[in-house]
XYZ file of N, CA and C in Angstrom:
621
model
N -77.823 33.228 -34.503
C -76.916 32.940 -33.668
C -75.572 33.763 -33.500
N -75.251 34.114 -32.261
C -74.383 35.225 -32.376
C -72.840 34.379 -32.212
N -72.239 35.524 -33.411
C -70.780 34.655 -33.472
C -69.791 34.960 -32.445
N -69.228 33.571 -32.150
C -68.288 33.281 -31.085
C -67.118 34.101 -31.277
N -66.217 34.577 -30.318
C -65.031 35.035 -30.798
C -64.167 34.557 -29.913
N -62.790 34.387 -30.504
C -62.003 33.699 -29.965
C -61.231 34.610 -28.924
N -61.076 34.140 -27.881
C -60.312 34.907 -26.684
C -59.301 35.095 -26.684
N -58.741 36.536 -26.810
C -57.441 37.024 -27.009
C -56.374 36.794 -25.798
N -55.184 36.260 -26.323
C -54.199 35.739 -25.097
C -53.849 37.239 -24.242
N -53.802 36.883 -22.967
C -53.266 38.014 -22.382
C -51.716 37.965 -22.155
N -51.389 39.201 -21.868
C -49.907 39.398 -21.880
C -49.677 39.118 -20.475
N -48.107 39.023 -20.057
C -47.975 38.941 -19.364
C -47.753 37.162 -18.653
N -47.089 37.063 -17.439
C -46.522 36.140 -17.048
C -48.277 35.029 -17.104
N -47.722 33.743 -18.000
C -49.044 32.569 -18.343
C -49.488 32.096 -16.858
N -50.908 32.085 -16.604
C -51.025 31.055 -15.811
C -50.922 29.957 -15.586
N -50.034 29.478 -14.361
C -49.384 27.933 -14.411
C -50.700 27.048 -14.672
N -51.740 27.173 -13.873
C -52.672 26.162 -13.945
C -53.442 25.911 -15.242
N -53.301 27.059 -16.283
C -54.310 26.972 -17.515
C -52.995 26.961 -18.556
N -51.680 26.916 -18.517
C -51.054 27.004 -19.364
C -50.296 25.482 -19.493
N -50.536 24.573 -19.918
C -49.875 23.404 -19.697
C -48.668 23.342 -20.104
N -48.102 23.987 -21.123
C -46.626 23.842 -21.660
C -45.780 24.585 -20.352
N -46.048 25.211 -19.495
C -45.575 25.965 -18.650
C -43.976 25.169 -18.115
N -44.359 24.340 -17.428
C -43.403 23.183 -17.116
C -42.603 22.810 -18.026
N -43.070 22.280 -19.084
C -42.297 21.681 -20.218
C -41.285 22.771 -20.754
N -41.768 23.905 -20.832
C -41.000 25.112 -21.305
C -39.910 25.387 -20.359
N -40.366 25.672 -19.404
C -39.085 25.961 -18.097
C -38.235 24.843 -18.084
N -38.765 23.480 -18.286
C -37.864 21.973 -18.143
C -36.387 22.325 -19.071
N -37.399 22.887 -20.657
C -36.364 22.792 -21.120
C -35.189 24.003 -21.371
N -35.370 25.075 -20.978
C -34.484 25.608 -20.772
C -33.697 25.495 -19.491
N -34.055 24.580 -18.646
C -33.191 24.143 -17.498
C -32.134 23.310 -18.326
N -32.473 22.293 -19.389
C -32.127 21.282 -19.749
C -30.799 21.677 -20.841
N -31.504 22.725 -21.461
C -30.405 23.673 -22.219
C -29.276 24.312 -21.452
N -29.883 25.067 -20.817
C -29.185 25.498 -19.485
C -27.885 24.400 -19.001
N -28.328 23.506 -18.781
C -27.196 22.420 -17.877
C -26.339 21.924 -18.876
N -26.462 22.212 -20.806
C -26.267 21.327 -21.292
C -24.890 22.599 -21.566
N -24.943 23.824 -21.766
C -24.055 24.984 -22.028
C -23.180 25.041 -20.754
N -23.679 25.224 -19.433
C -22.932 25.529 -18.265
C -21.863 24.491 -18.358
N -22.338 22.957 -18.370
C -21.568 22.181 -17.979
C -20.156 22.112 -19.148
N -20.170 22.807 -20.387
C -19.351 23.106 -21.089
C -18.427 24.540 -20.847
N -19.012 25.520 -20.770
C -19.060 26.825 -20.380
C -18.140 27.315 -19.058
N -19.321 26.833 -18.043
C -19.283 27.351 -16.712
C -20.138 28.574 -16.695
N -20.537 29.051 -15.385
C -21.482 29.931 -15.174
C -21.257 31.259 -15.508
N -19.903 31.614 -15.044
C -19.668 33.154 -15.536
C -19.258 33.639 -17.001
N -19.283 32.553 -17.807
C -18.892 32.622 -19.051
C -20.217 32.322 -20.141
N -21.218 32.092 -19.307
C -22.762 31.754 -19.729
C -23.780 32.950 -19.956
N -23.979 33.677 -20.968
C -25.302 34.141 -21.204
C -26.539 33.509 -21.403
N -27.480 34.396 -20.594
C -28.944 33.991 -20.410
C -29.726 33.527 -22.095
N -28.917 34.895 -23.198
C -29.505 35.079 -24.395
C -29.204 33.696 -25.064
N -28.037 32.974 -25.065
C -27.497 31.950 -25.408
C -28.512 30.296 -25.224
N -28.790 30.279 -24.117
C -29.638 29.452 -23.639
C -30.888 29.393 -24.273
N -31.412 30.884 -24.105
C -32.863 30.964 -24.645
C -33.156 30.798 -25.839
N -32.120 31.358 -26.695
C -32.179 30.904 -28.163
C -32.182 29.614 -28.625
N -31.235 28.662 -27.751
C -31.147 27.095 -27.781
C -32.309 26.383 -27.747
N -33.240 27.286 -26.689
C -34.315 26.471 -26.180
C -35.563 26.795 -26.932
N -35.332 28.051 -28.080
C -36.490 28.527 -28.443
C -37.324 29.199 -28.028
N -37.213 30.048 -26.607
C -37.619 31.031 -25.823
C -37.679 32.225 -26.057
N -38.264 32.775 -26.574
C -38.026 34.530 -26.554
C -37.335 35.227 -25.185
N -36.574 36.177 -25.298
C -35.641 36.785 -24.502
C -36.513 37.204 -23.508
N -37.624 38.086 -23.746
C -38.377 38.506 -22.709
C -39.505 37.702 -21.812
N -39.316 36.168 -22.471
C -40.282 35.578 -21.411
C -39.584 34.769 -20.538
N -38.099 34.878 -20.225
C -37.093 34.246 -19.213
C -38.029 34.606 -17.973
N -38.291 35.779 -17.519
C -38.593 35.917 -16.294
C -40.466 35.752 -15.933
N -40.832 35.036 -16.845
C -42.028 34.201 -16.830
C -41.575 32.698 -15.958
N -40.545 32.200 -16.487
C -40.011 30.990 -15.495
C -39.324 30.961 -14.530
N -38.368 32.452 -14.311
C -37.167 32.525 -13.324
C -37.357 33.780 -12.933
N -37.229 34.002 -11.716
C -37.405 35.134 -10.663
C -35.745 36.087 -11.470
N -35.158 35.634 -11.568
C -33.378 36.389 -11.918
C -32.154 34.976 -12.510
N -31.352 35.662 -12.621
C -30.538 34.746 -13.153
C -29.786 33.766 -12.133
N -29.803 34.341 -10.932
C -29.394 33.510 -9.805
C -30.514 32.333 -9.308
N -31.747 32.760 -9.602
C -32.832 31.676 -9.179
C -32.705 30.640 -10.289
N -32.102 30.925 -11.627
C -32.113 30.189 -12.662
C -30.992 28.904 -12.192
N -29.953 29.734 -11.600
C -28.751 29.210 -11.377
C -29.148 27.843 -10.520
N -29.732 28.512 -9.393
C -30.217 27.535 -8.149
C -30.880 26.474 -8.710
N -31.839 26.762 -9.409
C -32.749 25.373 -10.264
C -32.045 24.562 -10.889
N -30.561 25.317 -11.627
C -29.590 24.049 -12.416
C -28.888 23.660 -11.566
N -28.666 23.952 -10.755
C -28.045 23.154 -9.169
C -28.903 21.906 -8.826
N -30.309 22.386 -8.567
C -30.567 21.397 -7.640
C -31.093 20.158 -8.751
N -31.334 20.459 -10.407
C -31.787 19.401 -11.310
C -30.540 18.538 -11.476
N -29.480 19.028 -11.656
C -27.998 18.478 -11.946
C -27.919 17.855 -10.550
N -28.145 18.045 -9.407
C -28.176 17.396 -8.344
C -28.799 16.149 -8.258
N -29.515 16.185 -8.809
C -30.771 14.996 -8.631
C -30.841 14.138 -9.949
N -30.295 14.595 -11.007
C -29.861 13.961 -12.194
C -28.547 13.074 -11.698
N -27.982 13.591 -11.193
C -26.603 12.715 -10.961
C -26.514 12.053 -9.402
N -27.685 12.222 -8.732
C -27.860 11.422 -7.649
C -28.471 9.912 -8.469
N -29.697 10.180 -9.383
C -30.427 9.057 -9.742
C -29.063 8.420 -10.729
N -28.165 8.780 -11.132
C -26.970 8.197 -11.924
C -26.014 7.599 -10.964
N -25.778 8.046 -9.983
C -25.218 7.275 -9.152
C -25.859 6.235 -8.258
N -27.001 6.135 -8.054
C -27.997 5.028 -7.619
C -28.037 4.076 -8.673
N -28.417 4.137 -9.936
C -28.116 3.099 -10.761
C -26.931 2.124 -10.688
N -26.186 2.846 -10.139
C -24.975 1.509 -10.359
C -24.868 0.915 -8.622
N -24.923 1.937 -7.524
C -24.736 1.821 -6.219
C -25.818 0.720 -5.503
N -27.060 0.814 -6.408
C -28.273 0.112 -5.903
C -28.182 -1.268 -6.301
N -27.369 -1.768 -7.379
C -27.167 -3.202 -7.928
C -26.284 -4.087 -7.104
N -27.547 -4.891 -6.144
C -26.606 -5.741 -5.532
C -26.606 -6.856 -6.040
N -26.588 -7.241 -7.319
C -25.702 -8.380 -7.804
C -24.374 -8.319 -7.955
N -23.599 -7.134 -7.697
C -22.571 -6.600 -7.620
C -22.059 -6.541 -6.373
N -20.607 -6.860 -6.371
C -19.795 -6.305 -4.886
C -19.707 -5.126 -4.924
N -19.657 -4.740 -3.656
C -19.525 -2.667 -3.289
C -18.740 -2.275 -4.177
N -17.479 -2.494 -4.053
C -16.586 -2.018 -4.760
C -16.747 -2.127 -6.651
N -17.349 -3.197 -6.791
C -17.813 -3.269 -8.324
C -18.641 -2.218 -8.614
N -19.796 -2.062 -7.657
C -20.539 -0.834 -7.674
C -19.917 0.462 -8.225
N -18.851 0.729 -7.176
C -17.911 2.318 -7.463
C -17.380 1.982 -9.024
N -16.958 0.775 -9.432
C -16.555 0.813 -10.573
C -17.243 1.015 -12.074
N -18.591 0.138 -11.665
C -19.446 0.537 -12.669
C -20.109 2.077 -12.906
N -20.151 2.466 -11.768
C -20.192 4.035 -11.657
C -18.884 4.965 -12.648
N -17.961 4.331 -12.115
C -16.866 5.385 -13.018
C -17.169 5.033 -14.030
N -17.233 3.837 -14.770
C -17.226 3.267 -16.133
C -18.598 4.293 -17.000
N -19.641 4.198 -16.224
C -20.730 5.092 -16.457
C -20.402 6.279 -16.906
N -19.764 6.992 -15.739
C -19.284 8.575 -15.996
C -18.183 8.504 -17.456
N -17.115 7.520 -17.198
C -16.538 7.674 -18.552
C -17.095 7.703 -19.879
N -18.322 6.930 -20.033
C -19.433 6.662 -21.253
C -19.641 7.781 -21.372
N -20.554 8.502 -20.337
C -21.046 9.964 -20.324
C -20.216 11.164 -20.857
N -18.884 11.023 -20.539
C -17.995 11.867 -21.032
C -17.719 11.998 -22.500
N -17.491 10.580 -22.945
C -17.098 10.286 -24.105
C -18.313 10.410 -25.039
N -19.095 10.582 -24.614
C -20.668 10.925 -25.449
C -20.764 12.228 -25.905
N -20.340 12.793 -25.519
C -20.133 14.395 -25.710
C -19.128 14.766 -26.050
N -17.738 14.055 -26.309
C -16.704 14.220 -26.753
C -15.949 14.981 -25.962
N -16.171 14.528 -24.735
C -15.018 15.264 -23.520
C -15.349 16.510 -23.396
N -16.442 17.301 -24.047
C -16.546 18.716 -23.873
C -17.461 19.063 -22.436
N -18.296 18.218 -21.799
C -18.822 18.537 -20.740
C -18.117 18.117 -19.393
N -18.120 18.776 -18.718
C -17.338 18.574 -17.531
C -18.623 18.340 -16.372
N -18.463 18.450 -15.328
C -19.190 18.355 -13.824
C -19.828 19.673 -13.586
N -21.279 19.975 -13.578
C -21.542 21.272 -13.231
C -21.204 21.530 -12.065
N -21.016 20.587 -11.005
C -21.124 21.178 -9.518
C -19.392 21.312 -9.442
N -18.593 20.667 -10.009
C -17.085 20.761 -10.212
C -16.871 22.047 -10.622
N -17.220 22.261 -11.803
C -16.999 23.602 -12.776
C -17.472 24.766 -11.732
N -18.654 24.906 -11.191
C -19.101 25.622 -10.498
C -18.068 25.980 -9.319
N -17.766 24.807 -8.577
C -16.600 24.630 -7.259
C -15.403 25.779 -8.102
N -15.117 25.708 -9.027
C -13.667 26.270 -9.279
C -14.217 27.710 -9.429
N -15.468 28.169 -9.652
C -15.806 29.663 -9.586
C -16.515 30.242 -8.232
N -16.122 29.358 -7.161
C -16.811 29.941 -6.080
C -16.616 31.380 -5.732
N -15.556 31.884 -6.032
C -15.346 32.929 -5.557
C -16.183 34.038 -6.081
N -16.864 33.669 -7.318
C -17.325 34.916 -8.104
C -19.082 34.560 -8.143
N -19.579 32.981 -6.827
C -20.829 32.938 -7.313
C -21.574 33.544 -5.982
N -23.173 33.538 -6.497
C -23.903 34.012 -5.234
C -23.614 33.210 -3.965
N -23.801 33.711 -2.771
C -23.762 33.020 -1.582
C -24.719 31.981 -1.649
N -26.075 32.241 -2.178
C -27.044 31.004 -1.977
C -26.741 29.878 -2.844
N -25.733 29.798 -3.791
C -25.025 28.752 -4.696
C -24.214 28.208 -3.633
N -23.342 28.752 -3.153
C -22.472 27.799 -1.985
C -23.108 26.730 -1.398
N -24.101 27.343 -0.470
C -24.984 25.948 0.235
C -25.334 25.115 -0.599
N -26.034 25.542 -1.769
C -26.624 24.346 -2.548
C -25.593 23.487 -2.913
N -24.084 23.967 -3.206
C -23.425 23.342 -4.065
C -22.865 22.410 -2.794
N -22.750 22.909 -1.749
C -22.022 21.954 -0.627
C -22.855 21.058 -0.157
N -24.370 21.215 -0.206
C -25.043 20.119 0.283
C -25.026 18.820 -1.002
N -25.000 19.207 -2.177
C -24.878 18.365 -2.879
C -23.776 17.398 -2.927
N -22.805 17.904 -2.762
C -21.737 17.184 -2.590
C -21.521 16.451 -1.373
N -21.994 16.937 0.057
C -22.098 16.284 0.832
C -22.864 15.055 0.612
N -23.977 15.283 -0.042
C -24.969 13.768 -0.564
C -24.353 12.844 -1.298
N -23.498 13.356 -2.274
C -22.702 12.573 -2.999
C -21.676 11.826 -2.234
N -21.213 12.164 -1.456
C -20.242 11.764 -0.452
C -20.897 10.870 0.367
N -22.109 11.306 1.128
C -22.696 10.026 1.932
C -23.069 8.745 1.359
N -23.588 8.802 -0.450
C -24.001 7.644 -1.197
C -22.472 6.902 -1.402
N -21.603 7.180 -1.588
C -20.353 6.540 -1.434
C -19.933 6.082 -0.823
N -19.922 6.716 0.756
C -19.647 6.241 1.910
C -20.703 4.857 2.254
N -21.669 4.984 1.943
C -22.848 3.502 2.215
C -22.017 2.483 1.497
N -21.530 3.033 0.182
C -21.013 1.873 -0.416
C -19.848 1.179 0.350
N -18.843 2.107 0.523
C -17.934 1.738 1.262
C -17.960 1.133 2.672
N -18.975 1.394 3.386
C -19.219 0.656 4.432
C -19.843 -0.848 4.349
N -20.566 -1.139 2.859
C -21.265 -2.424 2.524
C -19.549 -3.159 2.419
N -18.359 -2.466 1.653
C -17.174 -2.973 1.167
C -16.560 -3.563 2.465
N -16.339 -2.652 3.661
C -15.634 -2.947 4.798
C -16.723 -4.308 5.281
N -18.195 -4.373 5.240
C -18.753 -5.558 5.916
C -18.392 -6.538 5.201
N -18.193 -6.470 4.065
C -17.733 -7.596 3.094
C -16.548 -8.088 3.217
N -15.623 -6.954 3.705
C -14.056 -7.583 3.931
C -13.264 -6.851 3.093
N -13.691 -6.291 1.901
C -13.129 -5.956 0.667
C -12.300 -4.689 1.043
N -12.594 -4.287 1.940
C -11.489 -2.784 2.527
C -11.002 -3.163 4.070
N -10.106 -3.051 4.667
C -9.694 -2.777 6.051
C -10.846 -2.397 7.002
N -11.265 -2.956 7.972
C -12.243 -2.869 8.745
C -11.882 -1.425 9.748
N -10.384 -1.356 9.817
C -10.149 0.019 10.408
C -10.377 1.441 9.162
N -10.665 1.072 8.229
C -10.832 2.042 7.240
C -12.265 3.116 7.536
N -11.894 4.141 7.423
C -12.719 5.138 7.682
C -13.194 5.548 6.098
N -14.907 5.196 6.231
C -15.288 5.185 4.696
C -15.949 6.749 4.498
N -16.341 7.522 5.694
C -16.274 9.028 5.407
C -15.184 9.909 4.478
N -14.064 9.358 5.224
C -12.931 9.929 4.437
C -12.444 9.274 3.548
N -12.435 7.921 3.002
C -12.529 7.546 1.691
C -13.210 8.240 1.115
N -14.698 8.338 1.231
C -15.479 8.741 0.251
C -15.273 10.358 -0.266
N -14.646 10.720 0.725
C -14.091 12.115 0.480
C -13.237 12.096 -0.556
N -12.079 11.196 -0.582
C -10.871 11.035 -0.963
C -11.319 10.682 -2.535
N -12.447 9.927 -2.591
C -13.041 9.248 -4.000
C -13.450 10.439 -4.734
N -14.060 11.652 -4.533
C -14.610 12.363 -5.161
C -13.379 13.642 -5.322
N -12.570 13.579 -4.183
C -11.474 15.132 -3.970
C -10.501 14.578 -4.537
N -9.517 13.754 -3.670
C -7.993 13.304 -3.681
C -7.539 14.735 -3.651
N -6.299 14.598 -4.002
C -5.149 15.726 -3.963
C -5.622 17.170 -4.939
N -5.767 16.384 -6.542
C -6.062 17.048 -7.453
C -7.468 18.434 -7.314
N -8.168 17.651 -6.858
C -9.694 18.681 -6.755
C -10.729 17.465 -7.645
N -11.910 17.991 -7.743
C -13.010 17.259 -8.085
C -12.688 16.981 -9.780
N -12.766 18.050 -10.417
C -12.241 18.150 -11.832
C -11.537 16.347 -12.042
N -10.507 16.509 -11.496
C -9.379 15.627 -11.716
C -10.509 13.947 -11.911
N -11.485 14.046 -10.967
C -12.243 12.808 -11.379
C -12.719 12.609 -12.458
N -13.137 13.693 -12.876
C -14.015 13.395 -14.354
C -12.964 13.654 -15.320
N -11.762 13.718 -15.029
C -11.055 13.740 -16.491
C -9.892 12.332 -16.095
N -9.984 11.493 -15.147
C -9.710 10.296 -14.971
C -10.072 9.808 -14.282
N -11.434 9.185 -14.357
C -12.185 8.566 -13.739
C -11.599 7.170 -13.623
N -10.953 6.702 -14.414
C -10.467 5.220 -14.048
C -9.573 5.087 -12.985
N -8.844 6.368 -12.733
C -8.029 5.684 -11.484
C -8.738 6.239 -10.122
N -9.604 6.586 -10.130
C -10.060 6.698 -8.890
C -10.573 5.458 -7.917
N -10.991 4.426 -8.396
C -11.338 3.317 -7.430
C -10.054 2.484 -7.224
N -8.657 2.438 -7.856
C -7.799 1.910 -7.889
C -6.800 2.724 -6.585
N -7.204 4.166 -6.861
C -6.356 4.970 -5.518
C -7.325 4.772 -4.479
N -8.366 4.723 -4.215
C -9.372 4.679 -3.164
C -8.940 3.194 -2.461
N -8.750 2.208 -3.417
C -8.394 0.788 -2.742
C -6.865 1.106 -2.188
N -6.025 1.723 -2.769
C -4.611 1.933 -2.313
C -4.274 2.630 -0.762
N -5.167 3.497 -1.001
C -5.517 4.329 0.000
C -6.276 3.581 1.363
N -7.277 2.976 1.283
C -7.797 1.945 2.067
C -7.141 1.175 2.878
N -6.001 0.572 1.953
C -5.260 -0.377 2.244
C -3.746 -0.203 3.015
N -3.455 1.382 2.888
C -2.596 1.952 3.759
C -3.041 2.700 4.941
N -4.006 2.305 4.921
C -4.522 2.862 6.536
C -4.777 1.621 7.787
């Protein structure tokens, strides 16, 4: 009987269809990347640190991403999806009045910050502060993500207006922008989220 030989592993990029761990490893790199970038920001984060935390050899980075810019775009998209789900967990709860759903999200945001000892911020907010140094492709993604968040808040505010919780004259789109930005800017929301709904109610009443 002929002795069977163990096939040697080919060098280079692993075929996606044959490597079941490809997506798992790629996702792990994204998750560790999010953890680091929410603490340090894009400009101060090196790929080597992320790969080391993920247990991925340095030379394997380009198996999963074309370059650091492509990696950054993947991080923005992943964070946008994560945060959209986080918003909908609170906003889709029909057992609560509309404004209570906003407050539930705020409390969830506070709990998330406390979980990591307030070291991690919002990736979108962090990148927004580095906008001048970012690739152009990031700016469009950040803008699309932020508009999506505003639209989600605006829909809840429209329900609050229909319920009579805020004046009929209130512009829900403008209030949604204020909810995220206000005067201090997006980072203020994540440092003092408890004030956001209170400020929003006051602004709606003054219009």
